[in-house]
Short mmCIF file of C-alpha atoms and ligand atoms in Angstrom, two decimals:
data_model
loop_
_atom_site.label_atom_id
_atom_site.label_comp_id
_atom_site.label_asym_id
_atom_site.label_seq_id
_atom_site.Cartn_x
_atom_site.Cartn_y
_atom_site.Cartn_z
CA MET A 16 10.16 -23.60 34.14
CA LYS A 17 6.97 -25.32 35.03
CA ILE A 18 5.15 -21.97 35.88
CA PHE A 19 6.52 -20.35 32.70
CA LEU A 20 5.15 -23.45 30.67
CA SER A 21 1.70 -23.40 32.10
CA LYS A 22 1.43 -19.51 31.64
CA MET A 23 2.49 -20.28 27.75
CA ARG A 24 0.02 -22.98 27.49
CA ARG A 25 -2.67 -20.40 28.91
CA ILE A 26 -1.73 -17.88 26.41
CA LEU A 27 -1.80 -20.51 23.46
CA LEU A 28 -5.10 -21.71 24.61
CA SER A 29 -6.60 -17.95 24.43
CA LEU A 30 -5.03 -17.63 21.29
CA LEU A 31 -6.70 -20.73 19.89
CA LEU A 32 -10.00 -19.53 20.92
CA LEU A 33 -9.54 -16.09 19.13
CA THR A 34 -8.63 -18.19 16.05
CA LEU A 35 -11.55 -20.45 16.23
CA MET A 36 -13.99 -17.44 16.38
CA LEU A 37 -11.67 -15.85 13.51
CA SER A 38 -12.25 -18.93 11.34
CA ALA A 39 -16.03 -19.08 11.75
CA SER A 40 -16.14 -16.76 8.58
CA SER A 41 -15.47 -18.53 5.38
CA LEU A 42 -12.20 -18.60 3.56
CA ASP A 43 -12.45 -16.27 0.51
CA PRO A 44 -9.21 -16.48 -1.58
CA THR A 45 -9.43 -12.93 -2.33
CA SER A 46 -9.76 -11.99 1.44
CA CYS A 47 -7.60 -11.26 3.91
CA GLU A 48 -8.83 -10.65 7.48
CA VAL A 49 -5.98 -9.25 9.43
CA LEU A 50 -2.92 -7.81 7.79
CA SER A 51 -0.57 -6.27 10.22
CA VAL A 52 2.83 -5.05 11.07
CA VAL A 53 4.70 -6.65 13.97
CA GLU A 54 8.00 -5.55 15.37
CA SER A 55 10.64 -6.93 17.66
CA ILE A 56 11.93 -3.80 19.78
CA PRO A 57 14.99 -4.79 21.64
CA ASP A 58 14.48 -4.98 25.38
CA ASN A 59 14.51 -1.44 26.88
CA LEU A 60 14.79 0.32 23.88
CA THR A 61 12.14 3.39 23.88
CA PHE A 62 11.27 5.89 21.02
CA SER A 63 10.65 9.13 23.44
CA ASN A 64 8.67 10.83 20.48
CA SER A 65 6.61 8.13 19.13
CA SER A 66 3.49 6.50 20.58
CA ILE A 67 3.38 3.57 17.68
CA SER A 68 2.99 0.24 19.46
CA ASN A 69 3.08 -2.49 16.92
CA PRO A 70 2.33 -6.08 18.14
CA SER A 71 5.76 -8.00 18.82
CA THR A 72 6.99 -10.81 16.50
CA THR A 73 6.56 -13.18 19.38
CA SER A 74 2.81 -12.48 19.61
CA ALA A 75 2.59 -12.87 15.71
CA LEU A 76 4.10 -16.41 15.88
CA MET A 77 2.23 -17.39 18.87
CA GLN A 78 -0.86 -16.57 16.95
CA ILE A 79 0.15 -18.55 13.99
CA LEU A 80 0.87 -21.57 16.52
CA GLY A 81 -2.53 -21.25 17.88
CA ALA A 82 -4.19 -20.71 14.55
CA ALA A 83 -2.80 -23.67 12.60
CA GLN A 84 -5.27 -26.72 12.30
CA LEU A 85 -3.59 -28.80 10.11
CA ASN A 86 -0.42 -27.54 8.29
CA LEU A 87 2.50 -25.11 9.60
CA ASP A 88 5.24 -24.57 7.16
CA ILE A 89 8.40 -22.70 8.01
CA ALA A 90 11.28 -21.41 6.14
CA GLU A 91 14.68 -20.55 7.91
CA TYR A 92 18.27 -19.68 7.81
CA TYR A 93 18.85 -21.54 10.89
CA PHE A 94 17.30 -22.29 14.41
CA ASP A 95 18.82 -20.90 17.70
CA LEU A 96 15.78 -20.43 20.00
CA ARG A 97 17.05 -22.05 23.24
CA PRO A 98 20.70 -20.81 24.03
CA ASP A 99 23.11 -22.97 26.06
CA PRO A 100 24.13 -21.53 28.28
CA PRO A 101 20.92 -19.51 28.71
CA ALA A 102 20.62 -15.91 28.20
CA GLU A 103 22.15 -14.12 31.57
CA ASP A 104 19.05 -11.71 31.90
CA GLY A 105 16.41 -14.45 30.96
CA SER A 106 15.39 -12.66 27.62
CA ASP A 107 15.50 -16.07 25.72
CA GLU A 108 12.19 -16.41 27.30
CA ASP A 109 10.38 -15.68 24.19
CA GLY A 110 12.59 -18.15 22.13
CA LYS A 111 11.97 -20.89 24.68
CA GLY A 112 8.39 -20.33 24.46
CA ILE A 113 8.21 -20.45 20.62
CA TRP A 114 10.18 -23.43 20.50
CA GLU A 115 7.82 -24.90 23.24
CA GLY A 116 5.09 -24.02 21.22
CA LEU A 117 6.15 -25.68 17.88
CA LEU A 118 6.79 -28.86 19.84
CA VAL A 119 3.21 -28.82 21.06
CA THR A 120 1.74 -27.34 17.86
CA GLY A 121 3.89 -30.01 15.76
CA HIS A 122 2.16 -32.87 17.77
CA ARG A 123 -1.16 -31.63 17.58
CA LEU A 124 -1.09 -30.99 13.73
CA LYS A 125 0.43 -34.71 13.45
CA ALA A 126 -2.55 -36.15 15.29
CA ALA A 127 -4.87 -34.10 13.16
CA GLY A 128 -3.42 -35.98 10.24
CA GLY A 129 -1.09 -32.61 9.24
CA ALA A 130 2.28 -31.66 9.86
CA LEU A 131 4.82 -29.13 10.81
CA ARG A 132 7.36 -28.79 8.05
CA ILE A 133 10.69 -26.93 8.22
CA VAL A 134 12.88 -26.09 5.74
CA HIS A 135 16.56 -24.64 6.63
CA ASN A 136 20.11 -24.40 5.46
CA LEU A 137 22.53 -26.96 5.82
CA PRO A 138 23.65 -26.18 9.72
CA ASP A 139 26.92 -25.30 10.45
CA LYS A 140 28.64 -24.25 13.90
CA GLY A 141 27.68 -20.61 13.69
CA PHE A 142 24.21 -21.56 12.36
CA PRO A 143 23.04 -24.53 14.16
CA ASP A 144 19.83 -26.76 13.68
CA LYS A 145 19.87 -28.36 17.19
CA ASP A 146 16.22 -26.99 17.87
CA SER A 147 14.52 -28.08 14.67
CA LYS A 148 16.50 -31.45 14.94
CA ASP A 149 15.11 -31.97 18.58
CA LEU A 150 11.45 -31.41 16.97
CA ALA A 151 12.30 -33.90 14.54
CA GLU A 152 13.62 -36.39 16.84
CA ASP A 153 10.44 -36.01 19.33
CA GLY A 154 8.30 -36.46 16.06
CA ALA A 155 6.88 -33.07 16.12
CA ALA A 156 8.36 -31.92 12.64
CA GLN A 157 9.50 -32.80 9.46
CA VAL A 158 12.84 -31.25 8.69
CA GLN A 159 14.56 -31.07 5.36
CA TYR A 160 17.92 -28.99 4.47
CA LEU A 161 18.48 -26.85 1.48
CA ASP A 162 22.19 -27.09 0.10
CA PHE A 163 23.06 -24.16 -1.84
CA LYS A 164 26.44 -25.25 -2.89
CA LYS A 165 24.86 -28.43 -4.66
CA LEU A 166 21.87 -26.44 -6.13
CA ILE A 167 23.43 -23.22 -7.47
CA GLY A 168 27.15 -23.43 -6.68
CA GLY A 169 26.91 -21.47 -3.14
CA GLY A 170 24.59 -19.21 -1.21
CA ILE A 171 22.18 -19.53 1.91
CA ILE A 172 18.53 -19.50 2.41
CA HIS A 173 17.85 -16.35 4.35
CA THR A 174 13.83 -16.27 4.23
CA LYS A 175 12.13 -15.84 7.50
CA LEU A 176 8.59 -17.28 6.41
CA TRP A 177 5.83 -19.06 8.55
CA ILE A 178 2.67 -20.10 6.67
CA ALA A 179 -0.33 -21.91 8.28
CA ASP A 180 -3.17 -23.84 6.62
CA GLN A 181 -2.72 -21.47 3.61
CA SER A 182 -4.28 -18.65 5.69
CA HIS A 183 -1.88 -17.25 8.28
CA PHE A 184 1.57 -16.15 7.75
CA TYR A 185 4.57 -14.23 8.86
CA LEU A 186 7.12 -12.81 6.65
CA GLY A 187 9.60 -10.45 7.65
CA SER A 188 13.42 -9.92 8.87
CA ALA A 189 13.32 -12.11 12.11
CA ASN A 190 15.41 -15.12 12.20
CA MET A 191 14.48 -17.99 14.37
CA ASP A 192 16.83 -17.07 16.72
CA TRP A 193 16.05 -16.03 20.39
CA GLN A 194 17.79 -12.87 19.95
CA SER A 195 15.44 -11.77 17.13
CA LEU A 196 12.56 -11.74 19.59
CA ARG A 197 14.05 -9.75 22.08
CA GLN A 198 17.52 -8.19 21.55
CA VAL A 199 17.35 -7.36 17.72
CA LYS A 200 15.17 -4.68 16.06
CA GLU A 201 13.05 -6.38 13.38
CA LEU A 202 9.89 -5.82 11.26
CA GLY A 203 7.62 -8.22 9.54
CA ILE A 204 4.32 -8.50 8.30
CA LEU A 205 1.59 -11.01 10.05
CA GLY A 206 -1.39 -12.55 7.96
CA LEU A 207 -4.42 -14.06 9.93
CA ASN A 208 -7.08 -15.55 7.43
CA CYS A 209 -5.36 -14.04 4.69
CA PRO A 210 -5.58 -16.69 1.94
CA ALA A 211 -5.21 -13.80 -0.64
CA VAL A 212 -1.28 -13.70 -0.05
CA ALA A 213 -0.61 -17.09 2.16
CA GLN A 214 -1.60 -19.33 -1.04
CA ASP A 215 0.63 -17.50 -3.08
CA LEU A 216 3.49 -17.64 -0.25
CA GLN A 217 2.85 -21.56 0.00
CA LYS A 218 3.99 -21.98 -3.76
CA LEU A 219 7.36 -20.34 -2.77
CA PHE A 220 7.43 -22.68 0.34
CA GLU A 221 6.56 -25.79 -1.92
CA ILE A 222 9.72 -24.99 -4.20
CA TYR A 223 12.02 -24.86 -1.20
CA TRP A 224 10.53 -28.22 0.04
CA TYR A 225 10.97 -29.46 -3.82
CA LEU A 226 14.57 -28.19 -4.04
CA THR A 227 15.59 -30.22 -0.59
CA THR A 228 15.25 -33.39 -2.46
CA ASN A 229 15.65 -32.33 -6.38
CA PRO A 230 17.94 -30.46 -8.26
CA VAL A 231 16.86 -26.79 -9.59
CA PRO A 232 15.08 -28.16 -12.66
CA ASP A 233 14.96 -26.34 -16.19
CA ASN A 234 11.37 -26.03 -15.79
CA PHE A 235 9.52 -26.34 -12.32
CA PRO A 236 6.49 -28.38 -12.23
CA ALA A 237 3.53 -26.25 -13.31
CA VAL A 238 1.71 -26.42 -9.86
CA PHE A 239 4.65 -24.25 -8.35
CA ASP A 240 4.07 -21.39 -10.52
CA THR A 241 1.99 -18.33 -9.97
CA ILE A 242 -0.68 -16.34 -11.60
CA TYR A 243 0.46 -13.19 -9.81
CA ASN A 244 3.60 -10.88 -10.33
CA SER A 245 4.32 -7.40 -11.12
CA SER A 246 2.12 -6.91 -14.29
CA ASN A 247 -0.62 -9.03 -12.44
CA PRO A 248 -0.86 -8.21 -8.88
CA ILE A 249 -3.11 -9.84 -6.33
CA LYS A 250 -6.02 -7.72 -5.48
CA PHE A 251 -7.87 -8.39 -2.32
CA GLN A 252 -9.47 -6.66 0.59
CA THR A 253 -8.37 -6.54 4.36
CA LEU A 254 -10.99 -6.37 7.16
CA HIS A 255 -8.35 -5.17 9.90
CA PRO A 256 -7.44 -2.65 8.99
CA LYS A 257 -10.15 -1.96 6.50
CA SER A 258 -8.58 -1.29 3.16
CA GLU A 259 -8.06 -2.35 -0.68
CA MET A 260 -4.91 -3.89 -1.43
CA THR A 261 -2.69 -4.42 -4.60
CA ALA A 262 0.38 -6.88 -3.84
CA PHE A 263 2.92 -9.16 -5.21
CA LEU A 264 5.57 -11.65 -3.73
CA VAL A 265 9.18 -11.47 -5.28
CA SER A 266 11.46 -14.29 -4.83
CA SER A 267 15.41 -14.56 -5.07
CA PRO A 268 17.55 -15.99 -6.26
CA PRO A 269 16.35 -15.77 -9.93
CA GLN A 270 17.05 -19.84 -10.31
CA PHE A 271 14.39 -20.37 -7.60
CA CYS A 272 11.51 -18.19 -9.76
CA THR A 273 9.08 -19.96 -12.00
CA LYS A 274 7.84 -18.63 -15.22
CA SER A 275 5.67 -15.95 -14.29
CA ARG A 276 7.30 -15.22 -11.04
CA THR A 277 8.83 -11.76 -10.53
CA VAL A 278 12.46 -11.98 -9.85
CA GLY A 279 13.42 -10.35 -6.16
CA ILE A 280 15.67 -7.75 -7.58
CA ASP A 281 12.97 -6.81 -10.54
CA GLY A 282 10.72 -6.17 -7.93
CA LEU A 283 12.81 -3.95 -5.94
CA LEU A 284 14.02 -1.98 -9.19
CA GLN A 285 10.30 -1.46 -9.79
CA VAL A 286 9.88 -0.06 -6.67
CA LEU A 287 12.73 2.39 -6.71
CA ASN A 288 12.18 3.26 -10.56
CA SER A 289 8.94 4.25 -10.09
CA ALA A 290 9.24 6.56 -7.11
CA GLU A 291 8.82 10.21 -8.17
CA LYS A 292 8.92 11.96 -4.52
CA TYR A 293 10.76 10.06 -1.88
CA ILE A 294 12.46 6.60 -1.35
CA HIS A 295 13.01 5.88 2.59
CA ILE A 296 14.92 2.74 3.32
CA GLU A 297 15.62 0.79 6.43
CA VAL A 298 18.37 -2.00 5.84
CA MET A 299 21.22 -3.49 8.03
CA ASP A 300 24.09 -3.32 5.21
CA TYR A 301 24.58 -1.79 2.06
CA PHE A 302 27.24 -2.83 -0.44
CA PRO A 303 27.01 -2.27 -4.39
CA ALA A 304 29.29 -5.52 -4.70
CA ILE A 305 29.04 -9.11 -4.37
CA ILE A 306 30.71 -9.46 -1.11
CA PHE A 307 30.46 -13.13 -0.05
CA LYS A 308 32.45 -14.10 -2.93
CA TYR A 309 36.13 -13.67 -3.70
CA PRO A 310 37.47 -11.68 -5.38
CA ASN A 311 34.45 -9.52 -4.54
CA LYS A 312 32.83 -8.34 -7.51
CA TYR A 313 31.27 -4.55 -8.23
CA TRP A 314 27.43 -4.94 -8.37
CA PRO A 315 25.88 -1.54 -8.80
CA ILE A 316 22.31 -2.53 -10.13
CA ILE A 317 20.53 -0.96 -6.80
CA ASP A 318 23.05 1.83 -6.33
CA ASP A 319 22.51 2.85 -9.89
CA ALA A 320 18.66 2.81 -9.54
CA LEU A 321 19.01 5.07 -6.11
CA ARG A 322 21.33 7.52 -7.80
CA ARG A 323 19.24 8.04 -10.91
CA ALA A 324 16.39 8.51 -8.75
CA VAL A 325 18.13 11.12 -6.85
CA PHE A 326 20.13 12.80 -9.93
CA ASP A 327 17.67 12.33 -12.84
CA ARG A 328 14.18 12.66 -10.89
CA GLY A 329 14.88 14.61 -7.72
CA VAL A 330 13.65 11.94 -5.74
CA GLU A 331 14.41 12.50 -1.94
CA LEU A 332 16.60 9.35 -0.76
CA ARG A 333 16.62 8.80 3.23
CA LEU A 334 18.67 5.84 4.10
CA LEU A 335 18.94 4.16 7.53
CA VAL A 336 21.46 1.51 8.26
CA GLY A 337 21.81 -0.67 11.24
CA LEU A 338 25.28 -0.47 12.68
CA MET A 339 26.17 -3.01 15.46
CA PRO A 340 27.49 -2.14 18.81
CA HIS A 341 30.98 -3.91 18.08
CA ASN A 342 30.45 -2.51 14.31
CA LEU A 343 31.19 -6.22 12.94
CA THR A 344 30.10 -4.60 9.64
CA ARG A 345 33.03 -4.02 7.18
CA PRO A 346 34.37 -0.54 7.57
CA ASP A 347 34.50 -0.15 3.89
CA GLU A 348 30.63 0.30 4.00
CA PHE A 349 31.12 3.44 4.90
CA ASN A 350 32.55 4.78 1.59
CA TYR A 351 29.60 3.31 -0.52
CA LEU A 352 27.22 4.86 1.95
CA SER A 353 29.10 8.19 1.84
CA SER A 354 29.22 8.13 -1.50
CA LEU A 355 25.61 8.07 -1.78
CA ALA A 356 25.17 10.92 0.66
CA ALA A 357 27.44 13.02 -1.49
CA LEU A 358 24.62 13.25 -3.96
CA ASP A 359 22.81 15.59 -1.76
CA GLY A 360 22.49 18.89 -3.51
CA SER A 361 23.33 17.53 -6.65
CA GLY A 362 21.96 16.59 -10.25
CA SER A 363 19.38 18.36 -12.31
CA HIS A 364 17.56 19.18 -9.02
CA ARG A 365 20.21 20.93 -6.97
CA GLN A 366 17.94 21.08 -3.75
CA VAL A 367 17.56 17.19 -3.77
CA VAL A 368 18.00 15.62 -0.56
CA SER A 369 20.21 12.52 -0.32
CA LYS A 370 20.68 11.62 3.45
CA VAL A 371 22.33 8.58 5.03
CA LYS A 372 22.14 7.98 8.93
CA MET A 373 23.12 5.22 11.20
CA PHE A 374 20.65 3.72 13.68
CA ILE A 375 22.80 2.37 16.75
CA ILE A 376 20.99 0.48 19.69
CA PRO A 377 22.11 1.07 23.04
CA SER A 378 22.88 -1.42 25.72
CA TYR A 379 21.15 -0.47 28.77
CA THR A 380 22.36 -3.31 30.89
CA PRO A 381 25.88 -5.25 31.27
CA ALA A 382 24.16 -8.21 30.17
CA GLN A 383 22.93 -6.75 27.12
CA SER A 384 26.48 -5.14 26.26
CA ARG A 385 27.89 -8.60 26.49
CA LEU A 386 25.67 -10.03 23.43
CA THR A 387 27.59 -10.44 20.20
CA TYR A 388 25.64 -10.30 17.35
CA ALA A 389 22.64 -8.33 18.48
CA ARG A 390 21.42 -4.95 19.49
CA VAL A 391 21.24 -3.92 15.68
CA ASN A 392 18.47 -2.83 13.56
CA HIS A 393 17.96 -5.76 11.31
CA ALA A 394 14.51 -4.62 9.63
CA LYS A 395 14.61 -4.27 5.79
CA PHE A 396 11.91 -2.27 4.15
CA VAL A 397 11.30 0.44 1.77
CA VAL A 398 8.78 3.27 1.52
CA THR A 399 8.11 5.32 -1.28
CA GLU A 400 4.95 7.46 -2.06
CA LYS A 401 3.76 4.86 -4.27
CA HIS A 402 4.98 1.31 -2.61
CA THR A 403 5.86 -0.45 0.33
CA TYR A 404 8.42 -3.22 0.13
CA VAL A 405 8.94 -5.57 3.19
CA SER A 406 12.10 -8.11 2.80
CA THR A 407 14.26 -10.41 4.35
CA SER A 408 17.21 -9.35 2.50
CA ASN A 409 20.34 -7.17 3.19
CA TRP A 410 21.57 -5.26 0.43
CA SER A 411 24.56 -6.65 -1.26
CA GLY A 412 24.51 -8.31 -4.47
CA ASP A 413 24.78 -11.82 -2.94
CA TYR A 414 21.09 -11.65 -1.51
CA PHE A 415 19.75 -11.10 -5.00
CA THR A 416 22.19 -13.41 -6.84
CA SER A 417 22.59 -16.58 -4.64
CA THR A 418 20.59 -15.93 -1.58
CA GLY A 419 17.01 -17.37 -0.88
CA GLY A 420 14.84 -14.50 -0.05
CA ILE A 421 11.17 -13.36 -0.18
CA SER A 422 9.68 -9.81 -0.31
CA LEU A 423 6.10 -8.60 -0.31
CA ILE A 424 5.73 -5.45 -2.36
CA MET A 425 2.45 -3.39 -1.83
CA GLU A 426 0.84 -0.40 -3.56
CA ASN A 427 0.13 2.28 -1.02
CA GLY A 428 -3.22 3.01 -2.74
CA GLY A 429 -5.03 6.22 -2.23
CA GLU A 430 -7.74 6.67 0.63
CA GLY A 431 -8.77 3.54 1.94
CA GLY A 432 -5.79 1.61 0.52
CA CYS A 433 -3.09 -0.55 2.25
CA GLY A 434 -3.53 0.46 5.78
CA VAL A 435 -0.49 -1.72 6.62
CA CYS A 436 1.67 0.50 4.29
CA GLY A 437 0.71 3.27 6.53
CA VAL A 438 1.98 1.79 9.55
CA VAL A 439 5.53 0.87 7.69
CA HIS A 440 5.71 4.48 6.89
CA GLN A 441 5.16 5.49 10.65
CA VAL A 442 7.65 3.35 11.59
CA PHE A 443 10.42 4.88 9.16
CA ASP A 444 9.61 8.43 10.44
CA ARG A 445 9.82 7.09 14.02
CA ASP A 446 12.86 5.75 13.61
CA TRP A 447 14.49 8.26 11.02
CA SER A 448 13.54 11.09 13.63
CA SER A 449 14.35 9.17 16.94
CA GLU A 450 17.13 9.77 19.23
CA HIS A 451 18.93 6.60 18.24
CA THR A 452 19.81 7.74 14.93
CA GLN A 453 23.44 9.31 14.27
CA PRO A 454 25.06 11.06 11.23
CA LEU A 455 26.92 8.78 9.25
CA ARG A 456 30.61 8.50 10.24
CA PRO A 457 33.34 6.31 9.58
CA TRP A 458 33.43 3.31 12.11
CA GLY A 459 36.39 0.93 13.36
CA SER A 460 36.98 -2.59 12.51
CA GLY A 461 35.60 -4.04 15.82
CA SER A 462 37.45 -7.01 17.46
CA ALA A 463 35.62 -9.85 15.80
CA GLN A 464 35.83 -8.10 12.28
CA GLU A 465 39.11 -9.88 10.92
CA THR A 466 37.64 -13.45 11.72
CA GLN A 467 34.08 -13.86 10.65
CA TYR A 468 31.20 -11.86 8.84
CA PRO A 469 27.93 -13.09 10.36
CA VAL A 470 24.99 -13.18 8.11
CA PHE A 471 21.72 -12.68 9.64
C1 NAG B 527 23.85 -8.28 6.86
O1 NAG B 527 23.50 -8.01 8.07
C2 NAG B 527 24.38 -8.53 8.87
C3 NAG B 527 24.50 -8.85 7.60
O2 NAG B 527 24.18 -9.68 7.12
C4 NAG B 527 25.79 -8.52 8.54
O3 NAG B 527 26.80 -8.70 9.53
C5 NAG B 527 26.17 -8.89 7.39
O4 NAG B 527 27.46 -8.94 6.92
C6 NAG B 527 25.20 -8.20 6.51
N1 NAG B 527 25.22 -9.14 5.23
C7 NAG B 527 25.69 -8.68 4.49
C8 NAG B 527 26.00 -7.43 4.25
O5 NAG B 527 25.56 -9.21 3.74
C1 NAG B 528 15.12 -3.75 30.81
O1 NAG B 528 13.99 -4.41 30.44
C2 NAG B 528 13.59 -5.61 31.00
C3 NAG B 528 12.65 -6.83 30.55
O2 NAG B 528 11.82 -5.92 29.73
C4 NAG B 528 13.27 -5.26 32.32
O3 NAG B 528 13.12 -6.43 33.11
C5 NAG B 528 14.38 -4.44 32.89
O4 NAG B 528 13.91 -3.77 34.21
C6 NAG B 528 14.73 -3.24 32.02
N1 NAG B 528 16.07 -2.75 32.59
C7 NAG B 528 16.55 -1.54 32.55
C8 NAG B 528 17.46 -1.08 32.94
O5 NAG B 528 15.40 -0.44 32.26
C1 NAG B 529 2.76 -12.55 -15.02
O1 NAG B 529 1.74 -13.30 -14.74
C2 NAG B 529 0.97 -13.60 -16.19
C3 NAG B 529 -0.10 -14.52 -15.75
O2 NAG B 529 -1.05 -14.27 -14.63
C4 NAG B 529 1.78 -14.18 -17.21
O3 NAG B 529 0.71 -14.33 -18.40
C5 NAG B 529 2.77 -13.24 -17.50
O4 NAG B 529 3.66 -13.49 -18.50
C6 NAG B 529 3.61 -12.92 -16.21
N1 NAG B 529 4.44 -11.70 -16.56
C7 NAG B 529 5.57 -11.92 -16.31
C8 NAG B 529 6.67 -10.55 -16.50
O5 NAG B 529 6.40 -13.00 -16.16
C1 NAG B 530 11.22 15.32 20.94
O1 NAG B 530 10.33 16.35 20.74
C2 NAG B 530 10.29 17.53 21.20
C3 NAG B 530 9.30 18.67 21.01
O2 NAG B 530 9.01 18.46 19.75
C4 NAG B 530 11.74 18.07 20.63
O3 NAG B 530 12.24 18.89 21.43
C5 NAG B 530 12.74 17.15 21.00
O4 NAG B 530 14.05 17.45 20.56
C6 NAG B 530 12.36 15.52 20.33
N1 NAG B 530 13.26 14.51 20.71
C7 NAG B 530 13.87 13.59 19.93
C8 NAG B 530 14.60 12.40 20.53
O5 NAG B 530 13.58 13.59 18.87
C1 NAG B 531 33.60 0.34 16.67
O1 NAG B 531 34.29 -0.50 17.33
C2 NAG B 531 35.45 0.25 17.99
C3 NAG B 531 36.14 -0.63 18.72
O2 NAG B 531 35.28 -1.54 19.42
C4 NAG B 531 34.88 1.64 19.04
O3 NAG B 531 35.87 1.91 19.60
C5 NAG B 531 33.91 2.03 18.28
O4 NAG B 531 33.84 3.09 19.04
C6 NAG B 531 32.90 1.80 17.55
N1 NAG B 531 32.40 2.50 16.39
C7 NAG B 531 31.03 2.78 16.42
C8 NAG B 531 30.56 3.71 15.52
O5 NAG B 531 30.31 2.28 17.22
#
């Protein structure tokens, strides 16, 4: 452990130096030095026909830890970075390293007159808060909880967001879970010296923080509102890669949105409805229903948009869902997916393509095959010929009506536009054509199915 910590400190130190060099350039609120795709690729998973290699989620979070000088704000569903008992194969090393980094950074920020602030869901047995509580008890962090039952009658915060000094951020699919760093496939966006996006993200964090001690107001305080939305997107430049960007942030549930903020589902619908050539999607689960409330309710908002795109406009649809090894996802999901796939060759454009495939991550070691809620594609994004949408939400109605989530919607742009969008497109192509996809077929209920539906 000692050896490991000192290695981690060396990494932190070198990242700190890198960051000091970066922050030597002045912070223009319309600028963004680095905007990049970061991924968690589960241990031993390789892509035989791809040379894409994005930085890891762990390295992204480490860079933010190193970069933070006064403030680090984190919004998460739960914390589970240091499993007890530890991972059999040592793959909890990254999670432990991030926790250690949070401890060191939290104390450093406090000494500098700033703070590490953490918002997460009210904990329960399956979704604990031991890591954040230990940080708070050590004096390294301020931790507050969102009680969705009290706020809006039910739901959870499902956001995965880090922001430092209104400049650096991570937004994506990776939970604060050791498995999300090494055993689950995740995709997110890292911004460094990127106030253009981070300042607007900060407003969304402040709303969460406010709601930990206040009920949802009729009107939020004006400081939480934004000037950026789907009709007035943020325009900025990135240096790495060099590009001209147009982007905006959307938030769910609607109750958490200020006057000018575009609501999460509206942002997604804009992406789907404006596509004319193709819609390529990776999402873990797909249900045209509200599934965490009983009785379940039909909720065809996204499904309708996809069917219209395929049927009316001849848009090519490719949907890649993530299936867990023990297929804990409800087997009726297959019905909805096969119904979408059945559109293939239909509509006014008979040659249209509507294809659904499953991405299945093998276990390569006995220890991996014993993991329960891991070895799954948990990435959530959409690429069309016009937009790139990177999100934290699964696709059932719940995620848009009663779940806290944030998505970044970027216009692909022409030449010199949105370099990071091109990378997300490449990730989709890599995954869709990889040896880890399988044709859609029904799956069994799996052993834990009857007792619980985990939500990541
Ligand atoms: C999202 O991913 C995991 C899903 O969260 C699944 O186990 C879970 O059921 C799924 N949630 C859904 C559909 O809400
Ligand atoms: C799997 O990956 C781990 C961690 O990178 C490595 O130590 C191990 O040798 C790999 N095992 C196999 C079977 O490839
Ligand atoms: C978008 O933001 C602008 C302010 O920049 C505001 O005037 C407008 O009403 C907003 N649009 C929507 C749809 O909320
Ligand atoms: C990889 O590419 C080769 C050559 O194009 C092809 O024959 C093979 O089927 C591909 N493998 C996978 C898994 O896509
Ligand atoms: C689903 O789980 C069952 C039981 O564990 C297993 O037999 C089956 O192969 C799994 N299906 C898929 C598609 O992985």
